[in-house]
């Protein structure tokens, strides 16, 4: 972000506001959107406790009302994108986020790396528990034809309550992500390995990365 505090940022699938709150603390103007009103309620409480002014809005990322409004969009920790039931619904999220961005903006997000299940033992992949902070993922069935993983996710919320939900997650090949973003008008698309909580452009994407970090730029300023 080059420490430009004038940037307006939209946090898509903001959940309880972890990234929106941290960015606001650093001086950025952030709007957080999520479909879950309970998650947003907790996000507002956390922001209020920190004396931070952040706009949290209940919206479906497939139908955003903004147009040419934000300088940066972030969608981290699978903020909805690979979780939709169909590829078309996932694409709608990318399309609506793109519509919300200005012409020289950036889109930064993480998504599931399709190289991971292809280059690792499927049996081990099914058996492994994948840890993402407080969340655990147990893979029940992975379909190589659709690149979809049907799993059970267990996580503990901010109140210490454990939840178990069934998920249908789509793994994407880097070439798929690049093609979709280029079709939406992004001029450059860079993809890196994603180490949770420690994202860096220095991390080259490998077959061992569970997630990948995508940094896409619209019209590049000369």
mmCIF file of C-alpha atoms in Angstrom:
data_model
loop_
_atom_site.group_PDB
_atom_site.id
_atom_site.type_symbol
_atom_site.label_atom_id
_atom_site.label_comp_id
_atom_site.label_asym_id
_atom_site.label_seq_id
_atom_site.Cartn_x
_atom_site.Cartn_y
_atom_site.Cartn_z
ATOM 1 C CA UNK A 1 0.000 0.000 0.000
ATOM 2 C CA UNK A 2 3.110 2.220 0.136
ATOM 3 C CA UNK A 3 1.879 3.711 3.427
ATOM 4 C CA UNK A 4 -0.527 6.017 1.569
ATOM 5 C CA UNK A 5 -3.039 6.831 4.312
ATOM 6 C CA UNK A 6 -5.392 8.563 1.878
ATOM 7 C CA UNK A 7 -6.390 5.192 0.414
ATOM 8 C CA UNK A 8 -9.966 4.008 0.879
ATOM 9 C CA UNK A 9 -10.012 0.257 1.541
ATOM 10 C CA UNK A 10 -12.858 -2.257 1.376
ATOM 11 C CA UNK A 11 -12.442 -5.445 3.423
ATOM 12 C CA UNK A 12 -14.579 -8.123 1.759
ATOM 13 C CA UNK A 13 -15.716 -10.908 4.080
ATOM 14 C CA UNK A 14 -14.368 -8.958 7.038
ATOM 15 C CA UNK A 15 -15.775 -11.324 9.669
ATOM 16 C CA UNK A 16 -15.202 -9.933 13.157
ATOM 17 C CA UNK A 17 -12.999 -7.157 11.796
ATOM 18 C CA UNK A 18 -9.481 -8.419 12.431
ATOM 19 C CA UNK A 19 -7.919 -6.849 9.336
ATOM 20 C CA UNK A 20 -10.196 -3.793 9.195
ATOM 21 C CA UNK A 21 -9.348 -2.913 12.790
ATOM 22 C CA UNK A 22 -5.602 -3.340 12.303
ATOM 23 C CA UNK A 23 -5.598 -1.223 9.129
ATOM 24 C CA UNK A 24 -7.660 1.489 10.835
ATOM 25 C CA UNK A 25 -5.159 1.562 13.693
ATOM 26 C CA UNK A 26 -2.487 2.229 11.086
ATOM 27 C CA UNK A 27 -4.383 5.237 9.768
ATOM 28 C CA UNK A 28 -6.301 3.879 6.788
ATOM 29 C CA UNK A 29 -9.983 4.467 6.022
ATOM 30 C CA UNK A 30 -11.653 1.038 5.917
ATOM 31 C CA UNK A 31 -15.139 -0.263 5.171
ATOM 32 C CA UNK A 32 -15.815 -3.840 6.244
ATOM 33 C CA UNK A 33 -18.517 -5.916 4.578
ATOM 34 C CA UNK A 34 -19.818 -9.348 5.488
ATOM 35 C CA UNK A 35 -23.000 -11.359 5.024
ATOM 36 C CA UNK A 36 -23.112 -12.445 8.676
ATOM 37 C CA UNK A 37 -24.813 -9.914 10.938
ATOM 38 C CA UNK A 38 -23.544 -11.739 14.033
ATOM 39 C CA UNK A 39 -19.946 -11.412 12.816
ATOM 40 C CA UNK A 40 -20.490 -7.726 12.083
ATOM 41 C CA UNK A 41 -22.023 -7.160 15.515
ATOM 42 C CA UNK A 42 -18.857 -8.519 17.094
ATOM 43 C CA UNK A 43 -16.703 -6.427 14.735
ATOM 44 C CA UNK A 44 -18.531 -3.253 15.780
ATOM 45 C CA UNK A 45 -18.088 -4.129 19.451
ATOM 46 C CA UNK A 46 -14.352 -4.706 18.992
ATOM 47 C CA UNK A 47 -13.942 -1.427 17.101
ATOM 48 C CA UNK A 48 -15.883 0.471 19.764
ATOM 49 C CA UNK A 49 -13.724 -1.044 22.505
ATOM 50 C CA UNK A 50 -10.663 0.301 20.677
ATOM 51 C CA UNK A 51 -12.314 3.713 20.106
ATOM 52 C CA UNK A 52 -12.094 3.226 16.348
ATOM 53 C CA UNK A 53 -14.576 4.520 13.780
ATOM 54 C CA UNK A 54 -15.100 1.816 11.142
ATOM 55 C CA UNK A 55 -18.094 1.330 8.866
ATOM 56 C CA UNK A 56 -19.246 -2.289 8.951
ATOM 57 C CA UNK A 57 -22.042 -3.125 6.494
ATOM 58 C CA UNK A 58 -24.072 -6.284 5.946
ATOM 59 C CA UNK A 59 -23.762 -6.999 2.211
ATOM 60 C CA UNK A 60 -23.579 -9.917 -0.189
ATOM 61 C CA UNK A 61 -20.251 -9.671 -2.050
ATOM 62 C CA UNK A 62 -22.008 -10.924 -5.194
ATOM 63 C CA UNK A 63 -24.173 -7.804 -5.285
ATOM 64 C CA UNK A 64 -22.228 -4.765 -4.094
ATOM 65 C CA UNK A 65 -23.728 -1.258 -4.496
ATOM 66 C CA UNK A 66 -20.369 0.514 -4.946
ATOM 67 C CA UNK A 67 -18.904 1.696 -8.236
ATOM 68 C CA UNK A 68 -15.410 3.186 -8.761
ATOM 69 C CA UNK A 69 -15.336 3.966 -5.046
ATOM 70 C CA UNK A 70 -12.350 2.230 -3.401
ATOM 71 C CA UNK A 71 -8.589 2.372 -3.934
ATOM 72 C CA UNK A 72 -7.864 -1.071 -2.503
ATOM 73 C CA UNK A 73 -9.884 -4.226 -1.891
ATOM 74 C CA UNK A 74 -8.708 -6.966 0.450
ATOM 75 C CA UNK A 75 -10.285 -10.393 0.825
ATOM 76 C CA UNK A 76 -8.127 -12.438 3.193
ATOM 77 C CA UNK A 77 -8.457 -15.812 4.918
ATOM 78 C CA UNK A 78 -10.958 -17.025 2.321
ATOM 79 C CA UNK A 79 -13.323 -14.129 2.837
ATOM 80 C CA UNK A 80 -16.156 -15.786 0.941
ATOM 81 C CA UNK A 81 -14.597 -16.143 -2.520
ATOM 82 C CA UNK A 82 -13.821 -19.894 -2.760
ATOM 83 C CA UNK A 83 -16.770 -20.867 -0.549
ATOM 84 C CA UNK A 84 -19.627 -20.382 -3.011
ATOM 85 C CA UNK A 85 -21.561 -23.393 -4.324
ATOM 86 C CA UNK A 86 -20.756 -22.716 -7.986
ATOM 87 C CA UNK A 87 -17.867 -21.255 -9.964
ATOM 88 C CA UNK A 88 -20.252 -18.649 -11.371
ATOM 89 C CA UNK A 89 -21.045 -17.405 -7.866
ATOM 90 C CA UNK A 90 -17.347 -17.145 -7.050
ATOM 91 C CA UNK A 91 -16.786 -15.190 -10.267
ATOM 92 C CA UNK A 92 -19.642 -12.845 -9.335
ATOM 93 C CA UNK A 93 -17.704 -11.903 -6.206
ATOM 94 C CA UNK A 94 -14.603 -11.028 -8.231
ATOM 95 C CA UNK A 95 -16.757 -9.084 -10.699
ATOM 96 C CA UNK A 96 -18.506 -7.044 -8.002
ATOM 97 C CA UNK A 97 -15.315 -6.266 -6.113
ATOM 98 C CA UNK A 98 -13.744 -5.112 -9.387
ATOM 99 C CA UNK A 99 -16.739 -2.838 -10.065
ATOM 100 C CA UNK A 100 -16.257 -1.268 -6.630
ATOM 101 C CA UNK A 101 -12.659 -0.285 -7.385
ATOM 102 C CA UNK A 102 -11.263 2.834 -9.025
ATOM 103 C CA UNK A 103 -9.311 2.595 -12.274
ATOM 104 C CA UNK A 104 -5.834 2.532 -10.706
ATOM 105 C CA UNK A 105 -6.639 0.339 -7.730
ATOM 106 C CA UNK A 106 -5.331 -2.900 -6.240
ATOM 107 C CA UNK A 107 -7.115 -6.117 -5.311
ATOM 108 C CA UNK A 108 -5.320 -8.233 -2.708
ATOM 109 C CA UNK A 109 -6.760 -11.583 -1.668
ATOM 110 C CA UNK A 110 -5.960 -15.126 -0.650
ATOM 111 C CA UNK A 111 -7.528 -18.263 -2.044
ATOM 112 C CA UNK A 112 -6.965 -22.013 -2.039
ATOM 113 C CA UNK A 113 -4.032 -23.233 -4.121
ATOM 114 C CA UNK A 114 -5.060 -25.853 -6.704
ATOM 115 C CA UNK A 115 -1.471 -27.093 -6.949
ATOM 116 C CA UNK A 116 -1.580 -28.337 -3.359
ATOM 117 C CA UNK A 117 -4.012 -31.287 -3.729
ATOM 118 C CA UNK A 118 -2.554 -32.207 -7.135
ATOM 119 C CA UNK A 119 0.977 -32.643 -5.842
ATOM 120 C CA UNK A 120 0.215 -34.140 -2.443
ATOM 121 C CA UNK A 121 -1.186 -37.552 -1.572
ATOM 122 C CA UNK A 122 -4.970 -37.417 -1.815
ATOM 123 C CA UNK A 123 -5.258 -40.005 0.959
ATOM 124 C CA UNK A 124 -3.091 -37.909 3.248
ATOM 125 C CA UNK A 125 -4.944 -34.809 2.112
ATOM 126 C CA UNK A 126 -8.222 -36.381 3.212
ATOM 127 C CA UNK A 127 -6.806 -37.424 6.562
ATOM 128 C CA UNK A 128 -4.878 -34.287 7.448
ATOM 129 C CA UNK A 129 -6.191 -31.581 9.705
ATOM 130 C CA UNK A 130 -5.348 -28.191 8.243
ATOM 131 C CA UNK A 131 -4.912 -25.512 10.883
ATOM 132 C CA UNK A 132 -5.670 -21.861 10.197
ATOM 133 C CA UNK A 133 -5.276 -19.938 13.433
ATOM 134 C CA UNK A 134 -8.168 -21.219 15.599
ATOM 135 C CA UNK A 135 -9.798 -23.133 12.722
ATOM 136 C CA UNK A 136 -9.324 -26.791 11.815
ATOM 137 C CA UNK A 137 -10.270 -28.367 8.496
ATOM 138 C CA UNK A 138 -11.077 -32.055 8.080
ATOM 139 C CA UNK A 139 -11.335 -33.044 4.418
ATOM 140 C CA UNK A 140 -14.094 -35.576 3.785
ATOM 141 C CA UNK A 141 -14.120 -35.680 -0.010
ATOM 142 C CA UNK A 142 -11.999 -34.005 -2.671
ATOM 143 C CA UNK A 143 -13.206 -34.092 -6.283
ATOM 144 C CA UNK A 144 -10.328 -33.792 -8.756
ATOM 145 C CA UNK A 145 -12.723 -33.114 -11.631
ATOM 146 C CA UNK A 146 -14.294 -30.040 -10.025
ATOM 147 C CA UNK A 147 -11.354 -29.150 -7.731
ATOM 148 C CA UNK A 148 -13.799 -28.901 -4.851
ATOM 149 C CA UNK A 149 -13.167 -30.013 -1.281
ATOM 150 C CA UNK A 150 -16.157 -30.934 0.850
ATOM 151 C CA UNK A 151 -15.004 -30.639 4.454
ATOM 152 C CA UNK A 152 -15.983 -29.973 8.025
ATOM 153 C CA UNK A 153 -14.541 -26.794 9.534
ATOM 154 C CA UNK A 154 -14.264 -26.441 13.300
ATOM 155 C CA UNK A 155 -13.550 -23.051 14.836
ATOM 156 C CA UNK A 156 -13.866 -21.223 18.139
ATOM 157 C CA UNK A 157 -15.509 -17.796 18.082
ATOM 158 C CA UNK A 158 -14.554 -14.732 20.121
ATOM 159 C CA UNK A 159 -16.805 -15.891 22.946
ATOM 160 C CA UNK A 160 -15.006 -19.238 23.206
ATOM 161 C CA UNK A 161 -17.870 -21.217 21.637
ATOM 162 C CA UNK A 162 -16.914 -24.037 19.258
ATOM 163 C CA UNK A 163 -18.718 -24.289 15.913
ATOM 164 C CA UNK A 164 -18.710 -27.060 13.293
ATOM 165 C CA UNK A 165 -19.856 -26.238 9.767
ATOM 166 C CA UNK A 166 -19.903 -28.103 6.462
ATOM 167 C CA UNK A 167 -17.971 -26.307 3.715
ATOM 168 C CA UNK A 168 -17.730 -26.678 -0.047
ATOM 169 C CA UNK A 169 -14.465 -25.020 -1.069
ATOM 170 C CA UNK A 170 -13.085 -24.514 -4.573
ATOM 171 C CA UNK A 171 -9.338 -24.823 -5.181
ATOM 172 C CA UNK A 172 -8.037 -22.665 -8.034
ATOM 173 C CA UNK A 173 -5.044 -23.077 -10.297
ATOM 174 C CA UNK A 174 -2.888 -19.926 -10.560
ATOM 175 C CA UNK A 175 -3.662 -19.772 -14.295
ATOM 176 C CA UNK A 176 -7.421 -19.738 -13.568
ATOM 177 C CA UNK A 177 -7.087 -16.807 -11.180
ATOM 178 C CA UNK A 178 -4.910 -14.920 -13.652
ATOM 179 C CA UNK A 179 -7.369 -15.524 -16.510
ATOM 180 C CA UNK A 180 -10.400 -14.399 -14.484
ATOM 181 C CA UNK A 181 -8.738 -11.222 -13.250
ATOM 182 C CA UNK A 182 -7.354 -10.347 -16.680
ATOM 183 C CA UNK A 183 -10.852 -10.850 -18.132
ATOM 184 C CA UNK A 184 -12.107 -8.307 -15.578
ATOM 185 C CA UNK A 185 -9.598 -5.707 -16.699
ATOM 186 C CA UNK A 186 -6.667 -6.108 -14.321
ATOM 187 C CA UNK A 187 -3.388 -5.300 -16.063
ATOM 188 C CA UNK A 188 -1.030 -7.193 -13.757
ATOM 189 C CA UNK A 189 -1.642 -10.278 -11.612
ATOM 190 C CA UNK A 190 1.079 -11.532 -9.266
ATOM 191 C CA UNK A 191 0.623 -14.717 -7.239
ATOM 192 C CA UNK A 192 2.694 -15.727 -4.218
ATOM 193 C CA UNK A 193 2.728 -18.408 -1.565
ATOM 194 C CA UNK A 194 0.587 -17.483 1.444
ATOM 195 C CA UNK A 195 1.874 -18.070 4.942
ATOM 196 C CA UNK A 196 -0.968 -17.340 7.321
ATOM 197 C CA UNK A 197 -0.549 -14.066 9.175
ATOM 198 C CA UNK A 198 2.776 -13.352 7.464
ATOM 199 C CA UNK A 199 1.999 -12.504 3.846
ATOM 200 C CA UNK A 200 5.001 -11.510 1.750
ATOM 201 C CA UNK A 201 5.902 -10.938 -1.894
ATOM 202 C CA UNK A 202 9.125 -12.794 -1.110
ATOM 203 C CA UNK A 203 7.317 -16.143 -0.800
ATOM 204 C CA UNK A 204 7.344 -17.946 -4.137
ATOM 205 C CA UNK A 205 4.257 -20.099 -4.723
ATOM 206 C CA UNK A 206 4.985 -23.826 -4.400
ATOM 207 C CA UNK A 207 2.997 -27.059 -4.456
ATOM 208 C CA UNK A 208 3.285 -27.138 -0.653
ATOM 209 C CA UNK A 209 1.328 -23.914 -0.150
ATOM 210 C CA UNK A 210 -2.230 -24.551 1.045
ATOM 211 C CA UNK A 211 -3.205 -20.999 0.054
ATOM 212 C CA UNK A 212 -1.922 -18.418 -2.395
ATOM 213 C CA UNK A 213 -1.705 -14.640 -2.147
ATOM 214 C CA UNK A 214 -2.961 -12.718 -5.181
ATOM 215 C CA UNK A 215 -2.021 -9.085 -5.864
ATOM 216 C CA UNK A 216 -3.801 -7.625 -8.890
ATOM 217 C CA UNK A 217 -3.450 -4.101 -10.244
ATOM 218 C CA UNK A 218 -5.898 -2.321 -12.523
ATOM 219 C CA UNK A 219 -4.463 0.396 -14.795
ATOM 220 C CA UNK A 220 -0.812 0.838 -13.829
ATOM 221 C CA UNK A 221 0.310 4.394 -13.202
ATOM 222 C CA UNK A 222 3.378 5.388 -15.230
#
